[in-house]
Amino acid sequence: MELKKNQEILLTIEDFTREGEGLGKYQGFPLFVKDTVIGDKAKVSVTKLKKNYGYARLVEILEPSPDRVTPPCPVARQCGGCKIQQLSYEKQKEFKWNQVANCLKRIGGFDGIEAKMEPIYGMEHPWRYRNKAQYPIGLDKDGSIIAGFYAGRTHTIVPNTDCLIQAEVNKDILEIILRYLRKNHIRPYDEKSHTGLVRHVLTRVGFVTGEIMVCLVLNGKKEQLKNSAALVEQLRQIPGMTSIMVNTNKEKTNRILGASCETLWGRDYIEDYIGDVRYQIGPLSFFQVNPVQTKVLYSKALEYAGLKGEEIVWDLYCGIGTISLFLAQKAKQVYGVEIVKEAIDDARRNAALNQMDNVTFYVGKAEEIVPAEYQRTGIRPDVIVVDPPRKGCDETLLHTMTTMAPSRIVYVSCDPGTLARDCRILCEEGYEIERVAVVDQFGHSCHVESVCLLSNSKCTDLKSESTDA
Ligand code: SAH
């Protein structure tokens, strides 16, 4: 092989990986090139060579692909956040829809699945869509305090106070905080020496309520934030400011938040809505980051569940119960299962906040709780909803589900590969895919969210037979 590291070559990009990298072949040898899209003709520089493939860096676009756009964010290339801003939003949607179709076909063996797939539900405005941001605080080369985002795969901070997928108000918040830190000579945290105080700034914005939370993550307690009254005084002038908090994280860890929080000013939570359901969100709460598209996704799940008011529904991997509460508006009884205890605390509080008494939550592994409860009560659900993490459902859980024989299974997925694998198992045991919807929750990233309705007509029959008997 003639290729060498740092060699500059011309490459035509022919494919696009699931991670959003362009792929071109140099004399048959595949090279992955970040920041390129299918159809680009580019000058690239080889960065790494393996036996059967390599990586290269984009040097210059010679002929742009018709699908290429100029990323509106000036630091799109350096920042580790948006990976595919250079691809037009129309093509991003196509890329995501095709990924779901391809996984269902290749991994699931569902030929002709396209006919069951709805057109993708894209964002109307694919910018400023996130309600939560976490900015690392650090020093630049000249020693000035900066806030921004980590560059891809490193902890180098790319300074940016105005990220285009975050709320505009974050810029004002960060500028106030940076000014305050400079004026009071407060040092940012340094990972290498494990010294300094301020690690991250977390913001949360309620899109419906307009309520704002700012949380400074410190390698220390709130008393170490000298003159904090001055900071509070400035921040509370921002319309919507509801909660100013400190989170303590003294560990040598990549985890952003520590376990304990203190309030500097205001409440210790903000509220927001998804549809008609109200949620209280603290600094540590898990909450979907794109509330507008979450409503689209969960409305689809609710539609697929086909509830009329008399149903018994399980919501597995329920998190803080977002889907459970959505379903409870239309079902007789909902049971939610989640492994993280704090999430279930939030779920129960939110059920009470919305005066919903037809939801019961369990803390534990879905694959343990569900068979145990089924054995104890023998009650068959009408619908089971699952929303597992990327690794998908535990296989034993899938078998328990088909044994419980609900007439409908609604599978909400953040990974089309495991969705396809799990649907295949469900279909081998009598279910059939009826509908699939892809909902874009994370424009300019490679994340793909979808929801799939599976049904088993025999199960409905069985049930009506048993009620007749
Ligand atoms: N439906 C939730 C989000 C689900 S994310 C919402 O709308 O907010 C996946 C969830 O599955 C996470 O909260 C994770 O803690 C949980 N989880 C992971 N493994 C689990 C298991 N074996 N049993 C139950 N829950 C699990």
CSV table of C-alpha atoms and ligand atoms in Angstrom, one decimal:
chain,number,residue,atom,x,y,z
A,1,MET,CA,0.0,0.0,0.0
A,2,GLU,CA,1.4,3.3,-1.0
A,3,LEU,CA,-0.6,5.6,1.3
A,4,LYS,CA,1.4,7.3,4.1
A,5,LYS,CA,0.4,9.3,7.1
A,6,ASN,CA,0.0,13.1,6.3
A,7,GLN,CA,-0.2,12.4,2.6
A,8,GLU,CA,-2.6,14.6,0.8
A,9,ILE,CA,-4.9,13.0,-1.7
A,10,LEU,CA,-8.0,13.7,-3.7
A,11,LEU,CA,-11.1,11.7,-2.6
A,12,THR,CA,-14.7,11.5,-3.7
A,13,ILE,CA,-17.0,10.7,-0.8
A,14,GLU,CA,-19.3,7.8,-1.7
A,15,ASP,CA,-20.9,6.8,1.5
A,16,PHE,CA,-21.9,8.1,4.9
A,17,THR,CA,-21.5,6.2,8.2
A,18,ARG,CA,-24.0,5.9,11.0
A,19,GLU,CA,-21.6,8.1,13.0
A,20,GLY,CA,-21.9,10.8,10.3
A,21,GLU,CA,-18.5,10.4,8.7
A,22,GLY,CA,-18.0,10.5,4.9
A,23,LEU,CA,-16.4,7.4,3.3
A,24,GLY,CA,-14.3,7.5,0.2
A,25,LYS,CA,-12.0,5.0,-1.5
A,26,TYR,CA,-8.4,5.7,-2.6
A,27,GLN,CA,-7.5,3.0,-5.1
A,28,GLY,CA,-10.0,0.7,-3.4
A,29,PHE,CA,-8.8,1.5,0.1
A,30,PRO,CA,-11.5,3.0,2.4
A,31,LEU,CA,-10.9,6.2,4.3
A,32,PHE,CA,-13.2,7.8,6.8
A,33,VAL,CA,-13.3,11.6,6.6
A,34,LYS,CA,-15.2,13.6,9.3
A,35,ASP,CA,-16.9,16.8,8.0
A,36,THR,CA,-17.6,15.5,4.5
A,37,VAL,CA,-20.9,14.3,2.9
A,38,ILE,CA,-21.7,12.0,0.0
A,39,GLY,CA,-20.9,13.6,-3.3
A,40,ASP,CA,-18.1,15.9,-2.0
A,41,LYS,CA,-14.9,15.9,-4.0
A,42,ALA,CA,-12.2,16.9,-1.5
A,43,LYS,CA,-8.5,17.2,-0.8
A,44,VAL,CA,-7.9,15.2,2.4
A,45,SER,CA,-4.9,14.4,4.5
A,46,VAL,CA,-4.3,10.9,5.9
A,47,THR,CA,-4.3,10.9,9.7
A,48,LYS,CA,-4.3,7.2,10.6
A,49,LEU,CA,-3.8,4.0,8.7
A,50,LYS,CA,-5.1,0.5,9.8
A,51,LYS,CA,-4.7,-2.7,7.9
A,52,ASN,CA,-8.0,-2.5,5.9
A,53,TYR,CA,-9.1,1.1,6.3
A,54,GLY,CA,-7.9,4.5,7.5
A,55,TYR,CA,-8.9,8.0,8.5
A,56,ALA,CA,-8.3,11.3,6.9
A,57,ARG,CA,-8.9,15.0,7.7
A,58,LEU,CA,-10.7,17.3,5.4
A,59,VAL,CA,-8.3,19.9,4.0
A,60,GLU,CA,-10.3,21.6,1.3
A,61,ILE,CA,-13.6,21.0,-0.5
A,62,LEU,CA,-12.8,21.0,-4.3
A,63,GLU,CA,-16.3,20.4,-5.5
A,64,PRO,CA,-19.1,20.5,-2.9
A,65,SER,CA,-21.9,17.9,-2.9
A,66,PRO,CA,-25.3,19.3,-3.8
A,67,ASP,CA,-26.3,18.1,-0.3
A,68,ARG,CA,-23.7,20.2,1.4
A,69,VAL,CA,-24.6,23.4,3.3
A,70,THR,CA,-22.3,25.9,5.1
A,71,PRO,CA,-22.7,25.1,8.8
A,72,PRO,CA,-24.2,28.2,10.4
A,73,CYS,CA,-22.2,27.6,13.6
A,74,PRO,CA,-18.6,29.0,13.2
A,75,VAL,CA,-17.1,26.3,15.4
A,76,ALA,CA,-19.1,23.4,13.9
A,77,ARG,CA,-16.0,21.5,12.9
A,78,GLN,CA,-14.0,21.8,16.1
A,79,CYS,CA,-16.9,21.2,18.5
A,80,GLY,CA,-17.8,17.7,19.4
A,81,GLY,CA,-21.5,18.4,19.5
A,82,CYS,CA,-23.1,18.7,16.1
A,83,LYS,CA,-21.6,16.1,13.8
A,84,ILE,CA,-23.6,16.6,10.6
A,85,GLN,CA,-24.3,20.4,10.3
A,86,GLN,CA,-22.7,20.3,6.9
A,87,LEU,CA,-25.5,18.1,5.6
A,88,SER,CA,-28.7,19.9,4.6
A,89,TYR,CA,-31.5,19.3,7.1
A,90,GLU,CA,-33.6,17.7,4.3
A,91,LYS,CA,-30.8,15.1,3.8
A,92,GLN,CA,-30.3,14.6,7.5
A,93,LYS,CA,-33.9,13.5,7.7
A,94,GLU,CA,-33.5,11.2,4.8
A,95,PHE,CA,-30.3,9.7,6.4
A,96,LYS,CA,-32.2,9.0,9.6
A,97,TRP,CA,-35.2,7.5,8.0
A,98,ASN,CA,-33.0,5.3,5.8
A,99,GLN,CA,-31.1,4.1,8.8
A,100,VAL,CA,-34.2,2.8,10.5
A,101,ALA,CA,-35.4,1.2,7.2
A,102,ASN,CA,-31.9,-0.4,6.6
A,103,CYS,CA,-31.6,-1.8,10.2
A,104,LEU,CA,-35.1,-3.3,10.0
A,105,LYS,CA,-34.3,-4.9,6.7
A,106,ARG,CA,-30.7,-6.1,7.3
A,107,ILE,CA,-30.8,-6.9,11.0
A,108,GLY,CA,-34.5,-7.6,11.4
A,109,GLY,CA,-35.1,-9.3,8.1
A,110,PHE,CA,-38.2,-7.2,7.5
A,111,ASP,CA,-38.3,-6.9,3.7
A,112,GLY,CA,-40.5,-4.3,2.3
A,113,ILE,CA,-40.7,-2.5,5.7
A,114,GLU,CA,-40.7,0.9,3.9
A,115,ALA,CA,-44.4,0.4,3.1
A,116,LYS,CA,-45.1,0.5,6.9
A,117,MET,CA,-43.0,3.5,7.6
A,118,GLU,CA,-44.5,6.9,8.0
A,119,PRO,CA,-42.6,9.9,6.5
A,120,ILE,CA,-40.1,11.2,9.1
A,121,TYR,CA,-41.3,13.7,11.6
A,122,GLY,CA,-38.6,16.4,11.3
A,123,MET,CA,-38.3,19.6,13.3
A,124,GLU,CA,-40.0,22.6,12.0
A,125,HIS,CA,-37.1,24.7,13.3
A,126,PRO,CA,-34.0,22.6,13.8
A,127,TRP,CA,-32.2,25.2,15.9
A,128,ARG,CA,-32.4,26.4,19.5
A,129,TYR,CA,-34.2,23.1,20.4
A,130,ARG,CA,-32.4,22.0,23.5
A,131,ASN,CA,-33.7,22.8,27.0
A,132,LYS,CA,-30.6,21.7,28.8
A,133,ALA,CA,-26.9,22.7,28.3
A,134,GLN,CA,-23.7,21.8,30.2
A,135,TYR,CA,-20.8,24.1,29.6
A,136,PRO,CA,-17.3,23.2,30.8
A,137,ILE,CA,-15.4,26.1,32.3
A,138,GLY,CA,-11.7,26.4,31.8
A,139,LEU,CA,-8.8,28.6,30.7
A,140,ASP,CA,-7.6,29.3,27.1
A,141,LYS,CA,-4.0,29.5,26.1
A,142,ASP,CA,-3.7,33.0,27.3
A,143,GLY,CA,-5.1,32.2,30.7
A,144,SER,CA,-8.5,33.8,30.3
A,145,ILE,CA,-11.6,32.1,31.6
A,146,ILE,CA,-13.8,30.5,28.9
A,147,ALA,CA,-17.0,28.5,28.6
A,148,GLY,CA,-17.8,26.3,25.7
A,149,PHE,CA,-18.0,22.7,24.6
A,150,TYR,CA,-15.5,19.9,24.4
A,151,ALA,CA,-13.9,19.2,21.1
A,152,GLY,CA,-14.6,15.8,19.7
A,153,ARG,CA,-13.0,12.9,21.8
A,154,THR,CA,-11.0,15.3,24.0
A,155,HIS,CA,-11.4,17.7,26.9
A,156,THR,CA,-10.1,20.7,25.1
A,157,ILE,CA,-12.7,23.4,25.4
A,158,VAL,CA,-13.9,25.1,22.2
A,159,PRO,CA,-15.0,28.5,23.4
A,160,ASN,CA,-18.7,29.2,22.5
A,161,THR,CA,-21.3,31.0,24.5
A,162,ASP,CA,-23.9,31.0,21.8
A,163,CYS,CA,-24.5,27.4,20.7
A,164,LEU,CA,-27.1,27.4,18.0
A,165,ILE,CA,-29.0,24.4,19.3
A,166,GLN,CA,-29.3,26.0,22.7
A,167,ALA,CA,-31.6,28.7,24.0
A,168,GLU,CA,-30.5,32.2,23.2
A,169,VAL,CA,-30.7,33.2,26.9
A,170,ASN,CA,-27.7,31.0,27.7
A,171,LYS,CA,-25.4,33.6,26.1
A,172,ASP,CA,-26.5,36.2,28.6
A,173,ILE,CA,-26.2,33.7,31.5
A,174,LEU,CA,-22.7,32.7,30.5
A,175,GLU,CA,-21.5,36.2,30.0
A,176,ILE,CA,-22.7,37.2,33.5
A,177,ILE,CA,-21.0,34.2,35.0
A,178,LEU,CA,-17.7,34.7,33.1
A,179,ARG,CA,-17.6,38.4,34.1
A,180,TYR,CA,-18.2,37.5,37.7
A,181,LEU,CA,-15.5,34.8,37.8
A,182,ARG,CA,-13.0,37.2,36.2
A,183,LYS,CA,-13.8,40.0,38.5
A,184,ASN,CA,-13.6,37.9,41.7
A,185,HIS,CA,-10.6,35.9,40.5
A,186,ILE,CA,-12.3,32.6,40.9
A,187,ARG,CA,-10.4,29.8,39.2
A,188,PRO,CA,-12.0,27.3,36.9
A,189,TYR,CA,-11.4,23.6,37.8
A,190,ASP,CA,-8.3,22.0,36.3
A,191,GLU,CA,-8.7,18.3,35.6
A,192,LYS,CA,-5.0,17.5,35.6
A,193,SER,CA,-4.1,19.1,39.0
A,194,HIS,CA,-7.6,18.5,40.5
A,195,THR,CA,-7.6,22.1,41.7
A,196,GLY,CA,-9.7,25.2,41.0
A,197,LEU,CA,-13.4,25.7,41.7
A,198,VAL,CA,-15.8,26.0,38.8
A,199,ARG,CA,-16.2,22.8,36.7
A,200,HIS,CA,-19.4,23.3,34.7
A,201,VAL,CA,-22.4,25.6,34.2
A,202,LEU,CA,-25.7,23.7,33.7
A,203,THR,CA,-28.7,25.5,32.4
A,204,ARG,CA,-32.3,24.3,32.0
A,205,VAL,CA,-35.1,26.2,30.3
A,206,GLY,CA,-38.8,25.4,30.5
A,207,PHE,CA,-40.0,25.9,26.9
A,208,VAL,CA,-43.6,26.2,27.8
A,209,THR,CA,-43.3,28.0,31.2
A,210,GLY,CA,-40.2,30.1,30.4
A,211,GLU,CA,-38.7,29.2,33.8
A,212,ILE,CA,-34.9,29.1,33.9
A,213,MET,CA,-32.5,27.2,36.1
A,214,VAL,CA,-28.7,27.9,36.4
A,215,CYS,CA,-26.6,25.5,38.3
A,216,LEU,CA,-22.8,26.0,38.9
A,217,VAL,CA,-21.0,22.7,39.3
A,218,LEU,CA,-18.2,23.3,41.9
A,219,ASN,CA,-15.2,21.4,43.2
A,220,GLY,CA,-16.4,22.6,46.6
A,221,LYS,CA,-19.4,24.1,48.4
A,222,LYS,CA,-21.4,27.2,47.8
A,223,GLU,CA,-19.6,29.2,50.5
A,224,GLN,CA,-16.4,29.0,48.4
A,225,LEU,CA,-18.1,31.0,45.7
A,226,LYS,CA,-17.1,34.3,47.1
A,227,ASN,CA,-19.3,37.3,46.7
A,228,SER,CA,-22.0,35.1,45.2
A,229,ALA,CA,-24.7,37.6,46.2
A,230,ALA,CA,-23.4,39.8,43.4
A,231,LEU,CA,-23.7,36.9,40.9
A,232,VAL,CA,-27.2,36.2,42.1
A,233,GLU,CA,-28.2,39.8,41.8
A,234,GLN,CA,-27.1,39.9,38.1
A,235,LEU,CA,-28.6,36.5,37.1
A,236,ARG,CA,-32.0,37.2,38.7
A,237,GLN,CA,-32.5,40.2,36.4
A,238,ILE,CA,-32.8,37.7,33.5
A,239,PRO,CA,-36.6,37.3,32.8
A,240,GLY,CA,-37.8,33.8,33.7
A,241,MET,CA,-34.9,33.2,36.2
A,242,THR,CA,-36.4,30.8,38.8
A,243,SER,CA,-33.7,28.8,40.3
A,244,ILE,CA,-30.0,29.4,41.0
A,245,MET,CA,-28.2,26.4,42.4
A,246,VAL,CA,-24.8,25.0,43.2
A,247,ASN,CA,-23.9,21.3,42.7
A,248,THR,CA,-20.9,19.9,44.4
A,249,ASN,CA,-18.7,17.4,42.5
A,250,LYS,CA,-15.3,16.9,44.2
A,251,GLU,CA,-14.5,13.6,42.4
A,252,LYS,CA,-11.9,12.9,39.8
A,253,THR,CA,-14.4,11.9,37.2
A,254,ASN,CA,-15.8,12.6,33.8
A,255,ARG,CA,-19.3,12.7,35.3
A,256,ILE,CA,-20.5,16.2,35.2
A,257,LEU,CA,-22.8,16.4,38.3
A,258,GLY,CA,-22.1,15.3,41.8
A,259,ALA,CA,-24.8,14.0,44.2
A,260,SER,CA,-25.5,17.0,46.3
A,261,CYS,CA,-27.2,20.3,45.4
A,262,GLU,CA,-27.6,23.6,47.4
A,263,THR,CA,-29.8,26.5,46.5
A,264,LEU,CA,-28.3,30.0,46.1
A,265,TRP,CA,-31.6,31.7,45.2
A,266,GLY,CA,-35.2,30.8,44.3
A,267,ARG,CA,-36.7,27.3,44.0
A,268,ASP,CA,-34.7,24.1,43.7
A,269,TYR,CA,-36.6,23.1,40.5
A,270,ILE,CA,-38.3,24.5,37.4
A,271,GLU,CA,-41.5,23.3,35.9
A,272,ASP,CA,-42.3,22.5,32.3
A,273,TYR,CA,-44.9,20.7,30.3
A,274,ILE,CA,-45.0,18.0,27.6
A,275,GLY,CA,-48.4,18.2,26.2
A,276,ASP,CA,-50.8,18.7,29.1
A,277,VAL,CA,-48.6,16.9,31.6
A,278,ARG,CA,-46.6,19.1,34.1
A,279,TYR,CA,-43.2,18.1,35.3
A,280,GLN,CA,-40.9,19.4,38.1
A,281,ILE,CA,-37.2,19.3,37.0
A,282,GLY,CA,-34.3,19.6,39.4
A,283,PRO,CA,-30.6,19.9,38.5
A,284,LEU,CA,-30.2,16.1,38.7
A,285,SER,CA,-33.5,15.1,37.0
A,286,PHE,CA,-33.4,13.3,33.7
A,287,PHE,CA,-35.7,15.1,31.3
A,288,GLN,CA,-36.0,14.8,27.6
A,289,VAL,CA,-33.9,17.6,26.0
A,290,ASN,CA,-36.1,18.4,23.0
A,291,PRO,CA,-39.6,19.0,24.5
A,292,VAL,CA,-41.2,19.9,21.2
A,293,GLN,CA,-40.2,16.7,19.4
A,294,THR,CA,-40.7,14.6,22.6
A,295,LYS,CA,-44.3,15.6,22.4
A,296,VAL,CA,-44.4,14.4,18.8
A,297,LEU,CA,-42.7,11.1,19.7
A,298,TYR,CA,-44.9,10.4,22.7
A,299,SER,CA,-48.1,11.4,20.9
A,300,LYS,CA,-47.1,8.8,18.3
A,301,ALA,CA,-46.5,6.2,21.0
A,302,LEU,CA,-49.9,7.1,22.5
A,303,GLU,CA,-51.6,6.9,19.1
A,304,TYR,CA,-50.0,3.5,18.5
A,305,ALA,CA,-51.1,2.3,21.9
A,306,GLY,CA,-54.7,2.8,20.7
A,307,LEU,CA,-56.1,3.4,24.2
A,308,LYS,CA,-59.8,3.8,24.8
A,309,GLY,CA,-59.8,4.2,28.5
A,310,GLU,CA,-60.2,0.6,29.8
A,311,GLU,CA,-56.7,-0.7,29.2
A,312,ILE,CA,-54.0,-2.0,31.5
A,313,VAL,CA,-50.6,-0.8,30.2
A,314,TRP,CA,-47.0,-1.5,31.3
A,315,ASP,CA,-44.4,1.2,30.5
A,316,LEU,CA,-41.0,-0.4,30.8
A,317,TYR,CA,-37.7,1.6,31.1
A,318,CYS,CA,-40.0,4.5,32.2
A,319,GLY,CA,-37.4,7.0,33.5
A,320,ILE,CA,-39.2,9.8,35.2
A,321,GLY,CA,-42.5,8.4,33.9
A,322,THR,CA,-42.9,10.9,31.0
A,323,ILE,CA,-44.5,8.2,28.8
A,324,SER,CA,-46.4,6.6,31.7
A,325,LEU,CA,-48.1,9.9,32.6
A,326,PHE,CA,-48.8,10.5,28.9
A,327,LEU,CA,-50.5,7.1,28.7
A,328,ALA,CA,-52.3,7.5,32.0
A,329,GLN,CA,-54.4,10.3,30.5
A,330,LYS,CA,-56.1,7.7,28.3
A,331,ALA,CA,-55.7,4.3,30.1
A,332,LYS,CA,-57.4,2.7,33.1
A,333,GLN,CA,-54.1,1.7,34.8
A,334,VAL,CA,-50.5,2.2,34.0
A,335,TYR,CA,-47.5,0.4,35.6
A,336,GLY,CA,-44.1,1.9,35.1
A,337,VAL,CA,-40.7,0.2,35.7
A,338,GLU,CA,-37.3,1.8,36.0
A,339,ILE,CA,-34.0,0.8,37.4
A,340,VAL,CA,-32.9,4.2,38.8
A,341,LYS,CA,-34.6,5.0,42.1
A,342,GLU,CA,-34.2,8.8,41.9
A,343,ALA,CA,-36.0,8.7,38.5
A,344,ILE,CA,-38.9,6.9,40.1
A,345,ASP,CA,-39.0,9.5,43.0
A,346,ASP,CA,-39.5,12.1,40.2
A,347,ALA,CA,-42.0,10.0,38.5
A,348,ARG,CA,-44.2,9.6,41.6
A,349,ARG,CA,-43.9,13.3,42.4
A,350,ASN,CA,-44.9,14.2,38.9
A,351,ALA,CA,-47.9,11.8,39.0
A,352,ALA,CA,-49.1,13.5,42.2
A,353,LEU,CA,-48.5,17.0,40.7
A,354,ASN,CA,-50.8,16.0,37.9
A,355,GLN,CA,-53.3,14.4,40.2
A,356,MET,CA,-52.9,11.1,38.4
A,357,ASP,CA,-53.7,8.2,40.7
A,358,ASN,CA,-53.9,5.4,38.0
A,359,VAL,CA,-50.2,5.0,37.7
A,360,THR,CA,-48.0,2.7,39.9
A,361,PHE,CA,-44.2,2.8,39.7
A,362,TYR,CA,-41.7,0.1,40.5
A,363,VAL,CA,-38.0,0.4,41.0
A,364,GLY,CA,-36.0,-2.4,39.6
A,365,LYS,CA,-34.9,-4.3,36.5
A,366,ALA,CA,-37.8,-4.7,34.0
A,367,GLU,CA,-36.7,-8.2,33.3
A,368,GLU,CA,-37.1,-9.1,37.0
A,369,ILE,CA,-40.1,-7.0,38.0
A,370,VAL,CA,-42.4,-7.8,35.1
A,371,PRO,CA,-42.2,-11.7,35.3
A,372,ALA,CA,-42.5,-11.5,39.1
A,373,GLU,CA,-45.6,-9.3,39.0
A,374,TYR,CA,-47.2,-11.4,36.2
A,375,GLN,CA,-46.6,-14.6,38.2
A,376,ARG,CA,-48.1,-13.0,41.3
A,377,THR,CA,-51.2,-11.4,39.7
A,378,GLY,CA,-51.7,-13.3,36.5
A,379,ILE,CA,-53.0,-10.1,35.0
A,380,ARG,CA,-52.5,-9.7,31.3
A,381,PRO,CA,-51.9,-6.2,30.0
A,382,ASP,CA,-53.5,-4.8,26.8
A,383,VAL,CA,-50.5,-2.8,25.8
A,384,ILE,CA,-46.8,-2.9,26.7
A,385,VAL,CA,-44.6,0.1,25.9
A,386,VAL,CA,-40.8,-0.2,26.1
A,387,ASP,CA,-38.3,2.6,25.8
A,388,PRO,CA,-34.9,0.9,26.5
A,389,PRO,CA,-31.5,2.5,26.4
A,390,ARG,CA,-29.3,1.9,23.3
A,391,LYS,CA,-28.5,-1.7,24.1
A,392,GLY,CA,-32.1,-2.6,23.7
A,393,CYS,CA,-34.3,-5.0,25.8
A,394,ASP,CA,-33.1,-7.9,27.8
A,395,GLU,CA,-33.9,-11.0,25.8
A,396,THR,CA,-35.7,-12.8,28.7
A,397,LEU,CA,-37.9,-9.7,29.0
A,398,LEU,CA,-39.0,-10.1,25.4
A,399,HIS,CA,-40.0,-13.7,26.0
A,400,THR,CA,-41.9,-12.6,29.2
A,401,MET,CA,-43.7,-10.0,27.1
A,402,THR,CA,-44.9,-12.4,24.4
A,403,THR,CA,-46.0,-14.8,27.2
A,404,MET,CA,-48.1,-12.0,28.7
A,405,ALA,CA,-49.5,-11.6,25.2
A,406,PRO,CA,-50.7,-8.0,25.0
A,407,SER,CA,-52.5,-7.3,21.7
A,408,ARG,CA,-50.1,-4.4,21.1
A,409,ILE,CA,-46.5,-3.7,21.9
A,410,VAL,CA,-45.2,-0.1,21.3
A,411,TYR,CA,-41.4,0.0,21.1
A,412,VAL,CA,-39.8,3.4,21.5
A,413,SER,CA,-36.1,3.2,20.4
A,414,CYS,CA,-33.0,5.4,20.4
A,415,ASP,CA,-31.0,2.8,18.4
A,416,PRO,CA,-32.5,1.3,15.2
A,417,GLY,CA,-30.0,-1.6,15.4
A,418,THR,CA,-31.3,-3.0,18.7
A,419,LEU,CA,-34.8,-2.1,17.7
A,420,ALA,CA,-34.5,-4.4,14.7
A,421,ARG,CA,-32.9,-7.2,16.6
A,422,ASP,CA,-35.6,-7.1,19.3
A,423,CYS,CA,-38.5,-6.8,16.8
A,424,ARG,CA,-37.2,-9.9,15.1
A,425,ILE,CA,-37.5,-11.8,18.3
A,426,LEU,CA,-41.0,-10.5,19.0
A,427,CYS,CA,-42.1,-11.4,15.5
A,428,GLU,CA,-40.6,-14.9,15.7
A,429,GLU,CA,-43.0,-15.3,18.7
A,430,GLY,CA,-46.2,-14.2,16.8
A,431,TYR,CA,-46.1,-10.4,16.6
A,432,GLU,CA,-46.1,-8.4,13.4
A,433,ILE,CA,-44.8,-4.9,12.7
A,434,GLU,CA,-47.8,-2.6,11.8
A,435,ARG,CA,-46.4,0.9,11.7
A,436,VAL,CA,-43.0,2.6,12.2
A,437,ALA,CA,-42.5,6.3,12.8
A,438,VAL,CA,-39.1,8.1,12.9
A,439,VAL,CA,-39.0,11.3,14.9
A,440,ASP,CA,-36.0,13.7,14.7
A,441,GLN,CA,-35.2,14.7,18.2
A,442,PHE,CA,-31.6,15.8,17.7
A,443,GLY,CA,-31.1,17.8,14.5
A,444,HIS,CA,-27.4,18.0,13.3
A,445,SER,CA,-26.5,14.9,15.4
A,446,CYS,CA,-26.5,11.3,14.3
A,447,HIS,CA,-29.1,10.2,16.9
A,448,VAL,CA,-32.1,8.4,15.5
A,449,GLU,CA,-35.3,8.0,17.5
A,450,SER,CA,-38.2,5.9,16.3
A,451,VAL,CA,-41.4,4.2,17.5
A,452,CYS,CA,-42.7,0.9,16.3
A,453,LEU,CA,-46.2,-0.6,16.7
A,454,LEU,CA,-46.3,-4.4,16.9
A,455,SER,CA,-49.5,-6.3,17.2
A,456,ASN,CA,-50.7,-9.9,17.5
A,457,SER,CA,-54.2,-10.5,16.3
A,458,LYS,CA,-54.3,-13.9,18.1
A,459,CYS,CA,-53.8,-12.2,21.4
A,460,THR,CA,-57.0,-10.1,21.0
A,461,ASP,CA,-58.9,-13.2,20.1
A,462,LEU,CA,-57.6,-15.1,23.1
A,463,LYS,CA,-58.6,-12.3,25.4
A,464,SER,CA,-62.1,-11.9,24.1
A,465,GLU,CA,-62.5,-15.7,24.3
A,466,SER,CA,-61.4,-15.7,28.0
A,467,THR,CA,-63.8,-12.8,28.8
A,468,ASP,CA,-66.6,-14.6,27.0
A,469,ALA,CA,-66.0,-17.8,29.0
B,1,SAH,N1,-39.1,6.7,28.8
B,1,SAH,C1,-38.1,7.5,29.6
B,1,SAH,C2,-36.7,7.4,29.1
B,1,SAH,C3,-36.2,6.1,28.9
B,1,SAH,S1,-34.4,6.1,28.8
B,1,SAH,C4,-38.6,8.9,29.5
B,1,SAH,O1,-39.4,9.2,28.7
B,1,SAH,O2,-38.2,9.7,30.3
B,1,SAH,C5,-34.1,4.4,29.3
B,1,SAH,C6,-34.3,4.2,30.8
B,1,SAH,O3,-34.1,2.8,31.0
B,1,SAH,C7,-33.3,4.9,31.6
B,1,SAH,O4,-34.0,5.7,32.5
B,1,SAH,C8,-32.5,3.8,32.4
B,1,SAH,O5,-32.2,4.1,33.7
B,1,SAH,C9,-33.5,2.7,32.3
B,1,SAH,N2,-33.1,1.3,32.4
B,1,SAH,C10,-31.9,0.8,32.0
B,1,SAH,N3,-31.8,-0.6,32.2
B,1,SAH,C11,-33.0,-0.9,32.8
B,1,SAH,C12,-33.6,-2.2,33.2
B,1,SAH,N4,-32.9,-3.3,33.0
B,1,SAH,N5,-34.8,-2.2,33.7
B,1,SAH,C13,-35.5,-1.0,33.9
B,1,SAH,N6,-35.0,0.2,33.5
B,1,SAH,C14,-33.8,0.3,32.9
